[in-house]
Tab-separated table of C-alpha atoms and ligand atoms in Angstrom:
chain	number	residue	atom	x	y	z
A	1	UNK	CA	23.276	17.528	8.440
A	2	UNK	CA	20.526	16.355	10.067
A	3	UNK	CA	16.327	15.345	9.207
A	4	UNK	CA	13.855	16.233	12.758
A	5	UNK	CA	11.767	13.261	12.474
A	6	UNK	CA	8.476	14.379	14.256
A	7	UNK	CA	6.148	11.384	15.578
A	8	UNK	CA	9.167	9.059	14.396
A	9	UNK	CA	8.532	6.369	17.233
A	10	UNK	CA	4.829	5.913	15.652
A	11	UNK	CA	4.168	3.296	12.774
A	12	UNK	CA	4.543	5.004	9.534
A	13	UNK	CA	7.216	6.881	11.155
A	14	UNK	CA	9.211	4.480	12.333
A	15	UNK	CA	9.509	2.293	9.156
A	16	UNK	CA	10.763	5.877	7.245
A	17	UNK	CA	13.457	6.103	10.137
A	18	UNK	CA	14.595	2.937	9.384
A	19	UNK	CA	15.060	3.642	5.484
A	20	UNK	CA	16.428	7.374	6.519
A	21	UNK	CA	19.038	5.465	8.145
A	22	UNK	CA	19.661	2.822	5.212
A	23	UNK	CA	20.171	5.485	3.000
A	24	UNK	CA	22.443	6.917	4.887
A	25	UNK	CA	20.662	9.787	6.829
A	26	UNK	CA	21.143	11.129	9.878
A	27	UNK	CA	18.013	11.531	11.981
A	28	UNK	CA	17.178	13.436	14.923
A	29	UNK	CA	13.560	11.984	16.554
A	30	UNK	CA	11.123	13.832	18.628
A	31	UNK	CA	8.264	11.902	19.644
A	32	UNK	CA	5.726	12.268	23.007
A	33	UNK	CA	5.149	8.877	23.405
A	34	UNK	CA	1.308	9.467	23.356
A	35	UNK	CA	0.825	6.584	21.050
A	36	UNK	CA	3.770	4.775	21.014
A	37	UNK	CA	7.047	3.334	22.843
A	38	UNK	CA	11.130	3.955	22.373
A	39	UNK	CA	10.827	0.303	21.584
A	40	UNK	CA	10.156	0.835	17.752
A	41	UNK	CA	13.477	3.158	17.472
A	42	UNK	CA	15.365	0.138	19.552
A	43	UNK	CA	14.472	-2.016	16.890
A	44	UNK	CA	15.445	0.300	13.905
A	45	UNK	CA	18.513	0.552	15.393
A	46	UNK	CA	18.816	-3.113	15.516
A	47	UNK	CA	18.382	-3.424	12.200
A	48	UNK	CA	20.568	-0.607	10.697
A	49	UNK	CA	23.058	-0.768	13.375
A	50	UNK	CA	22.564	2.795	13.213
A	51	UNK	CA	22.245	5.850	16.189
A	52	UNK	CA	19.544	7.774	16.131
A	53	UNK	CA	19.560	11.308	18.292
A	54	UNK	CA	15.856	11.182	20.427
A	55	UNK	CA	14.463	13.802	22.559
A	56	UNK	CA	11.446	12.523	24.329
A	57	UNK	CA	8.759	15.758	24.002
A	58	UNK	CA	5.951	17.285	22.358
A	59	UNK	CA	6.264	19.395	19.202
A	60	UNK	CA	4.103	21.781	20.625
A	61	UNK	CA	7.064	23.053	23.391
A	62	UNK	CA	8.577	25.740	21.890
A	63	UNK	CA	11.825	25.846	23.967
A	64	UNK	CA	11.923	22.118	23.222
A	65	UNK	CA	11.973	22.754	19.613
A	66	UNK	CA	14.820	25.775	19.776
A	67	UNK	CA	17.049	23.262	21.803
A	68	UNK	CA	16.385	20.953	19.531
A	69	UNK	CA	17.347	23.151	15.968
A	70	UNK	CA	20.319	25.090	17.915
A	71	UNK	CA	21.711	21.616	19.195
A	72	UNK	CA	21.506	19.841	15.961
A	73	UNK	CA	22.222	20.987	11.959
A	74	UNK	CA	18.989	20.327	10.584
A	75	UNK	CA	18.470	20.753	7.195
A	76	UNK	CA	14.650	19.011	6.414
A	77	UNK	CA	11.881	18.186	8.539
A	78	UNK	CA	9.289	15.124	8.115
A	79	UNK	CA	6.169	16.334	10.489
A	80	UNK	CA	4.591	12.750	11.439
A	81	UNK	CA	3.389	13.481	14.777
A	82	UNK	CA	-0.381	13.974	15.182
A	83	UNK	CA	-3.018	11.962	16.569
A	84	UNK	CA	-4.626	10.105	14.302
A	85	UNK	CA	-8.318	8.426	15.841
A	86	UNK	CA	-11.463	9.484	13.911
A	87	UNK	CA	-13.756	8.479	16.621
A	88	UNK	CA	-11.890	10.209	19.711
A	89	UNK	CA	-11.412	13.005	17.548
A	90	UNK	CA	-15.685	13.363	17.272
A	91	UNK	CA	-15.302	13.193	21.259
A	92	UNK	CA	-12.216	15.262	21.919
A	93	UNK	CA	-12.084	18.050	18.674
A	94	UNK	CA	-10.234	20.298	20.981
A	95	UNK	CA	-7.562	18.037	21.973
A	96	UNK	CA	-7.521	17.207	18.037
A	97	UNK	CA	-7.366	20.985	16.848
A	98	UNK	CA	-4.774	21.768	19.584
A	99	UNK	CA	-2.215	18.581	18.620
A	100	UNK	CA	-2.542	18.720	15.109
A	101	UNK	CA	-2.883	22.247	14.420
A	102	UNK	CA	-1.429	24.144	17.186
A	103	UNK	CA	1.271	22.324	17.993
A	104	UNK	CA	2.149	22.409	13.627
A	105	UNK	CA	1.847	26.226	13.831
A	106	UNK	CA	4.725	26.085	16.847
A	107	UNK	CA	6.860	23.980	14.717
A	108	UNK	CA	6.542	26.312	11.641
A	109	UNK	CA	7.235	29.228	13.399
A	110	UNK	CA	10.288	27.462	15.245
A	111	UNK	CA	11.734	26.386	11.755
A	112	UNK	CA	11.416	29.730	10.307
A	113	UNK	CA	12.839	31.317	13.281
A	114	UNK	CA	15.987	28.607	12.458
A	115	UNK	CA	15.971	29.102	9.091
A	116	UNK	CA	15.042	24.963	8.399
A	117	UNK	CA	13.038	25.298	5.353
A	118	UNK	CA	12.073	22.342	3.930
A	119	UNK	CA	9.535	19.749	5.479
A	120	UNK	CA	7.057	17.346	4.704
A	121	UNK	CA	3.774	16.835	6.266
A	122	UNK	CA	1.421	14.244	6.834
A	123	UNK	CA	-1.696	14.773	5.331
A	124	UNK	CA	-4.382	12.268	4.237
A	125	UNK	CA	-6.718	10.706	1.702
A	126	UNK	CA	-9.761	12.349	4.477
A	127	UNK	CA	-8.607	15.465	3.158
A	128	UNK	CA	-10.986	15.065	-0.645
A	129	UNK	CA	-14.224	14.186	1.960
A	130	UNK	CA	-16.370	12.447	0.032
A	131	UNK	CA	-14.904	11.653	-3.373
A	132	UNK	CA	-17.394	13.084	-5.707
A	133	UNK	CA	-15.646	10.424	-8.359
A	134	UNK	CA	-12.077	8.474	-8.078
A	135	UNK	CA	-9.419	7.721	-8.971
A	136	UNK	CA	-8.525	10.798	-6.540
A	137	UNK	CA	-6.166	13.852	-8.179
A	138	UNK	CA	-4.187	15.968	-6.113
A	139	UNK	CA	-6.385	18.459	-7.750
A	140	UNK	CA	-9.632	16.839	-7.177
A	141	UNK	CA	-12.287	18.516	-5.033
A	142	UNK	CA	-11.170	18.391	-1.123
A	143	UNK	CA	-12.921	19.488	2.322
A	144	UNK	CA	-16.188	18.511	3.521
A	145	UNK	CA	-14.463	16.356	5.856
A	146	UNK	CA	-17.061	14.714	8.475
A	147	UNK	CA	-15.228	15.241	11.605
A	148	UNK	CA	-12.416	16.565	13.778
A	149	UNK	CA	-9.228	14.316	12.741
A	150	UNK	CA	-10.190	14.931	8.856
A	151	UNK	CA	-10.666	18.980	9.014
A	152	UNK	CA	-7.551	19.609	11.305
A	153	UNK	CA	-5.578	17.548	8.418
A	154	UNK	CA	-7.580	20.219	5.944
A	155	UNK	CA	-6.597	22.817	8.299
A	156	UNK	CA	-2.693	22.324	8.439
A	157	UNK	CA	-2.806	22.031	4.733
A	158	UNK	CA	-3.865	25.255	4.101
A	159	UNK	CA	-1.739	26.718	6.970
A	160	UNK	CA	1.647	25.693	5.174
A	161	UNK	CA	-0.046	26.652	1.455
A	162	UNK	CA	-0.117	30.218	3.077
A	163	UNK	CA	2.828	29.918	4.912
A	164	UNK	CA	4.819	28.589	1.978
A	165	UNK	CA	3.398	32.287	0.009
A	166	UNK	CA	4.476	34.484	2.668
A	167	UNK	CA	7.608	32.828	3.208
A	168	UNK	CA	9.017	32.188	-0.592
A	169	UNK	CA	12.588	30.516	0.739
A	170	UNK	CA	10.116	27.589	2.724
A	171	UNK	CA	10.218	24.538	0.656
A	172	UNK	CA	7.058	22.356	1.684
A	173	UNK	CA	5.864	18.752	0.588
A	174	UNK	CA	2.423	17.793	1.636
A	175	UNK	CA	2.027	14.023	1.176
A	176	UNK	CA	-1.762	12.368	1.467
A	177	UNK	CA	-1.210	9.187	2.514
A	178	UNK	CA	-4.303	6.234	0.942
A	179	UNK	CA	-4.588	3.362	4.082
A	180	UNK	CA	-1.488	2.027	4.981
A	181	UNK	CA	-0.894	-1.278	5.826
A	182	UNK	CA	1.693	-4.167	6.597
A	183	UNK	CA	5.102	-4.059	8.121
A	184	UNK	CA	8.831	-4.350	7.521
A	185	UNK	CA	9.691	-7.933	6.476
A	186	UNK	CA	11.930	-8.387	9.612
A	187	UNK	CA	8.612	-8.604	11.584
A	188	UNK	CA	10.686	-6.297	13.669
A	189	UNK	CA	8.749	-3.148	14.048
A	190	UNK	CA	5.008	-2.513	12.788
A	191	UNK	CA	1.362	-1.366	13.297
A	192	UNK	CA	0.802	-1.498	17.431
A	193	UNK	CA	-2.616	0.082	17.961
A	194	UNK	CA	-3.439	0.841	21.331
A	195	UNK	CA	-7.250	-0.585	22.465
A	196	UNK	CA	-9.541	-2.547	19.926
A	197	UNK	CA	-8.155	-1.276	16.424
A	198	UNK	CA	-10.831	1.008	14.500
A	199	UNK	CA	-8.616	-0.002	10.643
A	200	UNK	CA	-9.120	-2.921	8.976
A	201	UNK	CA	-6.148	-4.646	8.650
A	202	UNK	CA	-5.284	-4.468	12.549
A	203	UNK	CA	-8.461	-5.718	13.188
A	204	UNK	CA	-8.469	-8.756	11.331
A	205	UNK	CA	-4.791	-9.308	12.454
A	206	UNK	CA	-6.063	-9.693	15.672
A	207	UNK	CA	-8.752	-12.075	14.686
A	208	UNK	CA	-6.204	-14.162	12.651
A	209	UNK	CA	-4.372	-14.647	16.295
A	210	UNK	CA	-7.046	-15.523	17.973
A	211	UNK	CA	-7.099	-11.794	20.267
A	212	UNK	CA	-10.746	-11.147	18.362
A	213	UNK	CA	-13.304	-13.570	17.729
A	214	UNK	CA	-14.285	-12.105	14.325
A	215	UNK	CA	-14.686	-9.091	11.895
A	216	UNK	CA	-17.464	-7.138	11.730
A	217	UNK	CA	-17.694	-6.036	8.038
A	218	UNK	CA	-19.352	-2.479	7.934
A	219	UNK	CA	-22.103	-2.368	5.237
A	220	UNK	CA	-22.164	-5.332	2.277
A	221	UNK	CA	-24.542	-3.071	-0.158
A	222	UNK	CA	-22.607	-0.644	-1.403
A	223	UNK	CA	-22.235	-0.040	-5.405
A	224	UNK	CA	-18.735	-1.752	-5.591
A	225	UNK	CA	-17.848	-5.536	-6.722
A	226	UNK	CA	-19.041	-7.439	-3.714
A	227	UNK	CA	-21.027	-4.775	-1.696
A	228	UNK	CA	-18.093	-4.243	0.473
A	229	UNK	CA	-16.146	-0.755	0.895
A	230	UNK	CA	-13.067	-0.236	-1.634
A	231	UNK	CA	-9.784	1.289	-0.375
A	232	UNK	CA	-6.307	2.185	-1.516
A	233	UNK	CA	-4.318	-0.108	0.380
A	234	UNK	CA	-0.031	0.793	0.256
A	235	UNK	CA	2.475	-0.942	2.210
A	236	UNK	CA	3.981	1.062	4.905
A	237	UNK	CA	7.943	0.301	2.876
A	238	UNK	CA	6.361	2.100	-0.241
A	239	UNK	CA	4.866	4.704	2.229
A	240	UNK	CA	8.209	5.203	3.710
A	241	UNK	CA	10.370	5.439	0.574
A	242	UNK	CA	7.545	8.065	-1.190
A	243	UNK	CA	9.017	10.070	1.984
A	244	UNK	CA	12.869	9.197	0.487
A	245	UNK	CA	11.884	10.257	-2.972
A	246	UNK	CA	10.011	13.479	-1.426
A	247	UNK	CA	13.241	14.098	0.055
A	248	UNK	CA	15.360	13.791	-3.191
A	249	UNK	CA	13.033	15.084	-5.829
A	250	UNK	CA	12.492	19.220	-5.633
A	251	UNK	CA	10.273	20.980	-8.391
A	252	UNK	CA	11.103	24.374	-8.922
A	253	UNK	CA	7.675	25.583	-10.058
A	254	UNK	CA	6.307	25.632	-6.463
A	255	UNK	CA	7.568	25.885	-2.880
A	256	UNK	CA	4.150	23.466	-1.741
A	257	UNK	CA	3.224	20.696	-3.700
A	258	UNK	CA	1.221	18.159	-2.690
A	259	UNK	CA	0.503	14.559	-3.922
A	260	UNK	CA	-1.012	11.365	-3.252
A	261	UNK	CA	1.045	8.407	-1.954
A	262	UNK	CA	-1.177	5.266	-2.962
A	263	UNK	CA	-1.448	2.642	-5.503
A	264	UNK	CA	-3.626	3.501	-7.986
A	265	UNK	CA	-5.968	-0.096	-7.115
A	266	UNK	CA	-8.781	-0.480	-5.125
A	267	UNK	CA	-9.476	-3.439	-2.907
A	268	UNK	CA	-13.099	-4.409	-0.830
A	269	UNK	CA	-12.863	-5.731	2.746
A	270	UNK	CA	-13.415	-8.901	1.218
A	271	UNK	CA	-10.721	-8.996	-1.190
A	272	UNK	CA	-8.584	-8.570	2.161
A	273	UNK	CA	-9.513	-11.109	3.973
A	274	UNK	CA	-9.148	-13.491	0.958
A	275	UNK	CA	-5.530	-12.075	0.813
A	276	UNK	CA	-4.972	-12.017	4.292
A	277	UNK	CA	-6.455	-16.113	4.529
A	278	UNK	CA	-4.200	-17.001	1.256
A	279	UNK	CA	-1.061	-15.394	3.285
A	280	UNK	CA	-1.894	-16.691	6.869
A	281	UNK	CA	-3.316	-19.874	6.065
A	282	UNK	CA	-6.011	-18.680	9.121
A	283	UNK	CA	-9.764	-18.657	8.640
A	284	UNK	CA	-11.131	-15.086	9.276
A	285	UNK	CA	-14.497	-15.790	10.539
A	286	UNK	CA	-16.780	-12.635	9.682
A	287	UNK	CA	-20.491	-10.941	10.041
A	288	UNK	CA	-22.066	-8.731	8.036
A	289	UNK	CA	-23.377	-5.390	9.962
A	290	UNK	CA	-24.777	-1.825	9.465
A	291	UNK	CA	-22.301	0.296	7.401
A	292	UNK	CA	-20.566	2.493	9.453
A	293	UNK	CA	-21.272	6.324	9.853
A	294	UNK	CA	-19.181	8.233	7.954
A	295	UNK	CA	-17.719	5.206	5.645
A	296	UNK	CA	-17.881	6.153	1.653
A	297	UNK	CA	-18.196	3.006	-0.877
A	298	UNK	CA	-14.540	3.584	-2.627
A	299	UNK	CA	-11.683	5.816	-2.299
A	300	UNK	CA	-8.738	5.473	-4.094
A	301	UNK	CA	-5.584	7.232	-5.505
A	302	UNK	CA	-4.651	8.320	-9.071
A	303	UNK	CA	-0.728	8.668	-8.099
A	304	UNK	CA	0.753	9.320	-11.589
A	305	UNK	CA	1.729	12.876	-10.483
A	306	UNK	CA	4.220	11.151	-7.439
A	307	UNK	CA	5.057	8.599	-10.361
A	308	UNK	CA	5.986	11.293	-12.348
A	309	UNK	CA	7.146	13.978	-10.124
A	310	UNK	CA	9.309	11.957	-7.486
A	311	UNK	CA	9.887	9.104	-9.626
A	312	UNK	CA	8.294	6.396	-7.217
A	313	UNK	CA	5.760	3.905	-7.408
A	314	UNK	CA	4.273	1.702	-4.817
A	315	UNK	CA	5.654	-1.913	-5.764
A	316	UNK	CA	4.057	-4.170	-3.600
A	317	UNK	CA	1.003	-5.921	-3.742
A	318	UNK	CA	-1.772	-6.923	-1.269
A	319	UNK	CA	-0.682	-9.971	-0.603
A	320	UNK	CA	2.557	-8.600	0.454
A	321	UNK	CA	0.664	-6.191	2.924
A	322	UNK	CA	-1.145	-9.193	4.367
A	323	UNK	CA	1.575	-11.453	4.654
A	324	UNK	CA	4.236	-9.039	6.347
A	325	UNK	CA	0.939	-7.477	8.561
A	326	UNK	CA	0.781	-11.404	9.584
A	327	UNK	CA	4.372	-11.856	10.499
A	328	UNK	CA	4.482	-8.963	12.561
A	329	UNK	CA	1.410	-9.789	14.157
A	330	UNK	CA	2.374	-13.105	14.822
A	331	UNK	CA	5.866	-12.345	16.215
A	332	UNK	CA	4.216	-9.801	18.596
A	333	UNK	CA	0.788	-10.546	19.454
A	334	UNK	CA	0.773	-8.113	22.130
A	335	UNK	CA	2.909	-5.053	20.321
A	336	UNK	CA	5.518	-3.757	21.641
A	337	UNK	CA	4.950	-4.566	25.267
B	1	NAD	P1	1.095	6.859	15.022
B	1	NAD	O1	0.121	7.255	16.077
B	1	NAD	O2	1.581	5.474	15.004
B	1	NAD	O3	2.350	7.835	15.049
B	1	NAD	C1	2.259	9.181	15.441
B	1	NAD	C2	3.407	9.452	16.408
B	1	NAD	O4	3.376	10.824	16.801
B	1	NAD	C3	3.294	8.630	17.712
B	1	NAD	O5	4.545	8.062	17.986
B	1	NAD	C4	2.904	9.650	18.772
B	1	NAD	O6	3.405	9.298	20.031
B	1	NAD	C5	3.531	10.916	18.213
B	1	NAD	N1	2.886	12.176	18.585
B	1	NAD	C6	1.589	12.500	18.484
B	1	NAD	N2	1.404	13.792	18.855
B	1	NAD	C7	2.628	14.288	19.196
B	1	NAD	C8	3.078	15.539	19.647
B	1	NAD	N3	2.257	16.579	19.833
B	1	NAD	N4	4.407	15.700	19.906
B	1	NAD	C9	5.275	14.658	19.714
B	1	NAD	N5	4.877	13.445	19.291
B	1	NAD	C10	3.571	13.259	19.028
B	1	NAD	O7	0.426	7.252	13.610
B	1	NAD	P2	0.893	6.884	12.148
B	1	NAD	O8	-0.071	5.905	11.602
B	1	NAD	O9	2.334	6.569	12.140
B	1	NAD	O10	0.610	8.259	11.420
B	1	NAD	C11	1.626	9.228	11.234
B	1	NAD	C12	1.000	10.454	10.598
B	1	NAD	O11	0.383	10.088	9.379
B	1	NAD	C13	-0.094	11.093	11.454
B	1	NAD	O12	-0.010	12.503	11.317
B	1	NAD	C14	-1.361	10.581	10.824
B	1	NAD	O13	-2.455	11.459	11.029
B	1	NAD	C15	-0.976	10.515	9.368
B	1	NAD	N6	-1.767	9.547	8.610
B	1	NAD	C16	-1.869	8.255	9.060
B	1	NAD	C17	-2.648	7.341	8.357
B	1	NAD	C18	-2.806	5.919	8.843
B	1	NAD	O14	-3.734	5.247	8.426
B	1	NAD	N7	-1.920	5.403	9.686
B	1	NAD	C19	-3.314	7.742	7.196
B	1	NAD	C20	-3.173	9.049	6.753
B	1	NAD	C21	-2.385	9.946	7.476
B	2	UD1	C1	-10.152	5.503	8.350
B	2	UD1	C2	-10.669	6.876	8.680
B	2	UD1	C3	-9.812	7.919	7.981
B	2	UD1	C4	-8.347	7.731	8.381
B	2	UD1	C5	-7.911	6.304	8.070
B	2	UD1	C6	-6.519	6.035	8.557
B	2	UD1	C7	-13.054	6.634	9.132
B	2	UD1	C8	-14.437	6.919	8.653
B	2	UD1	N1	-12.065	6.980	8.293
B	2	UD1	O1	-10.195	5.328	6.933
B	2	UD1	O2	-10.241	9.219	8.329
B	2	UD1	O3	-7.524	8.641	7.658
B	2	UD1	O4	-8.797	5.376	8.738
B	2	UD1	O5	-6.439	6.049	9.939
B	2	UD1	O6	-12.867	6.134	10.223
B	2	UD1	N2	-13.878	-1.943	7.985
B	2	UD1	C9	-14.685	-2.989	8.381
B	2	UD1	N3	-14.545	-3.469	9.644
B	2	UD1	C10	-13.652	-2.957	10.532
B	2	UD1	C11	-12.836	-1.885	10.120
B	2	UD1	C12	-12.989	-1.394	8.838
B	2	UD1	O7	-15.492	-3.487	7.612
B	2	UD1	O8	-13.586	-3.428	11.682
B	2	UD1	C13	-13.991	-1.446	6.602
B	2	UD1	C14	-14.416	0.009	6.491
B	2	UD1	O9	-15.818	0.109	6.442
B	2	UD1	C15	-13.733	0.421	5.188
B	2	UD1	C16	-12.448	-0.411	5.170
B	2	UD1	O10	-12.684	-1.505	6.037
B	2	UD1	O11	-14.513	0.063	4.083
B	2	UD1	C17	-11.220	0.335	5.640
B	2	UD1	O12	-11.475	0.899	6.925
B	2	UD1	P1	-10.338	1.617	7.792
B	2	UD1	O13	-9.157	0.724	7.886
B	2	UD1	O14	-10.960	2.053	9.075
B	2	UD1	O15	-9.902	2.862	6.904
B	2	UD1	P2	-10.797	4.049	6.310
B	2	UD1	O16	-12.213	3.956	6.710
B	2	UD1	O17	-10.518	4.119	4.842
């Protein structure tokens, strides 16, 4: 029995391959490649010494997908692939609605038409818009999301909460992920943004090794500690194992259930490049600018109903994000090339 990994070449996907395949799963990947290399999976396999079965191809290609479900005994599907860029989203919606959503509606229909039942899906913190308070509930108020990337996340959700009524014997997990960050220990495999990174942590990565000659801090005068935005930072190894527990744990009073995968603690930009210094021993030499459109002050996660309901916590701290963000970056200060 086999888990479709969709989008498993990409970051958060290819650090849940990796503990897939230390726990002892077998794992069928289908990624496009569109932002990311067969590298990553090279490396997971270096470090679990495992195989992993890969069909190059986009979830969208129906005939694909049927190969891929008659050739293989797959049981569970984790649905990573999507594009993910807030700001080519703005320029490109279409190509955004037509990836995201389309291509999830094809996969659907494909594992109902193969009788695969269970999946989990990507979703994100974008999803609640702009938090009217925080800590964030699963239940709290979501939508108003200010552009293409965060409504065709909205828009998948409620796809697979109607799909999941029509079709009682689907069995659907839909995980909101807070802002991931770091990398696994080895240094191995990790964040490889394509272009000037738009996320923090990249960013100042790439500052720390000398690629950018400093951070640009959007807005310093909003109503948090230090005027700086507050996020929900979670390493990409707690990320990965919420997907491990989503796997494991199945509550019988729903066939969709969705909840937050973050750490309950908010951090400013500041308070990350402190960390990030302490960890690196680099100066990260920074300026002040205009807040940037669409930024809120703070978002972060109340995640005692994945505490409770999967029985997993995000264990490691900030500075462990920085430091293993930092190793990566330094062992491959151009990516994966
Ligand atoms: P990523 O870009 O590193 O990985 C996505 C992978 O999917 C890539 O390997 C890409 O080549 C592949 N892909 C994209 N469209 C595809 C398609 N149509 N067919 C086949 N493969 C396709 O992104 P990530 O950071 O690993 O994010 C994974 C998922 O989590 C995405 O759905 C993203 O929207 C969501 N998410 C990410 C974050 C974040 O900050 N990284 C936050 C919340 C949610
Ligand atoms: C952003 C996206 C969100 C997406 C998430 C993960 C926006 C408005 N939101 O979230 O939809 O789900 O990435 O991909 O783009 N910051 C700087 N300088 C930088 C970069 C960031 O000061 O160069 C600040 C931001 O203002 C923010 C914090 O760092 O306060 C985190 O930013 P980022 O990593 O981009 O994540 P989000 O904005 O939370």
């Amino acid at each position: 029995m086999s888990i479709l990994v969709t989008g498993g070449a990409g970051y958060i996907g290819s650090h849940t391959v990796l503990s897939l395949l230390e726990q002892g799963y077998e794992v069928v990947v289908l990624d496009n490649h569109s932002n990311s290399s067969f590298e990553s999976l090279r490396r997971v396999k270096i470090l679990t010494g495992c195989d992993i079965t890969y069909y190059e191809g986009d979830v969208s290609n129906r005939l694909l997908l049927q190969n891929i479900f008659s050739e293989n005994d797959i049981k569970q599907v984790i649905h990573f692939a999507g594009l993910k860029s807030v700001s080519e989203s703005v320029q490109s919606p279409l190509k955004y609605y037509d990836n995201n959503v389309m291509a999830s509606i094809v996969l659907i229909q494909e594992m109902i038409a193969h009788n695969v039942c269970e999946l989990i899906f990507s979703s994100s913190a974008t999803v609640y818009g702009i938090p009217e308070s925080v800590p964030l509930n699963e239940d709290s108020k979501i939508g108003g999301t200010t552009n293409p990337y965060g409504t065709s996340k909205l828009m998948v959700e409620q796809i697979l909460r109607d799909t999941a009524k029509a079709y009682p014997q689907l069995d659907i997990t839909i995980l909101r992920y807070f802002n991931p960050a770091g990398a696994h220990p080895s240094g191995l495999i990790g964040e490889d943004p394509s272009g000037v990174p738009c996320n923090l942590v990249p960013y100042i990565s790439q500052v720390a090794v000398g690629k950018l000659p400093k951070l640009l801090v959007y807005g310093n005068d909003y109503p948090t500690h230090d005027g700086t935005g507050v996020r929900d930072y979670i390493h990409v190894m707690d990320l990965a194992e919420g997907h491990i527990a989503a796997l494991k744990h199945k509550m019988a009073e729903s066939n969709c259930r969705t909840y937050n995968l973050g750490t309950g603690k908010g951090y400013s930009v500041l308070d990350l490049i402190s960390a990030f210094e302490r960890q690196s021993g680099k100066i990260i030499p920074y300026q002040f600018v205009e807040r940037r459109i669409g930024d809120v002050a703070e978002c972060w996660a109340n995640p005692s109903l994945s505490q409770q309901a999967l029985n997993w916590t995000a264990s490691r701290s900030l500075d462990d994000m920085m430091r293993d963000s930092w190793n990566w970056q330094q062992k491959n200060p151009t990516g994966y090339e």
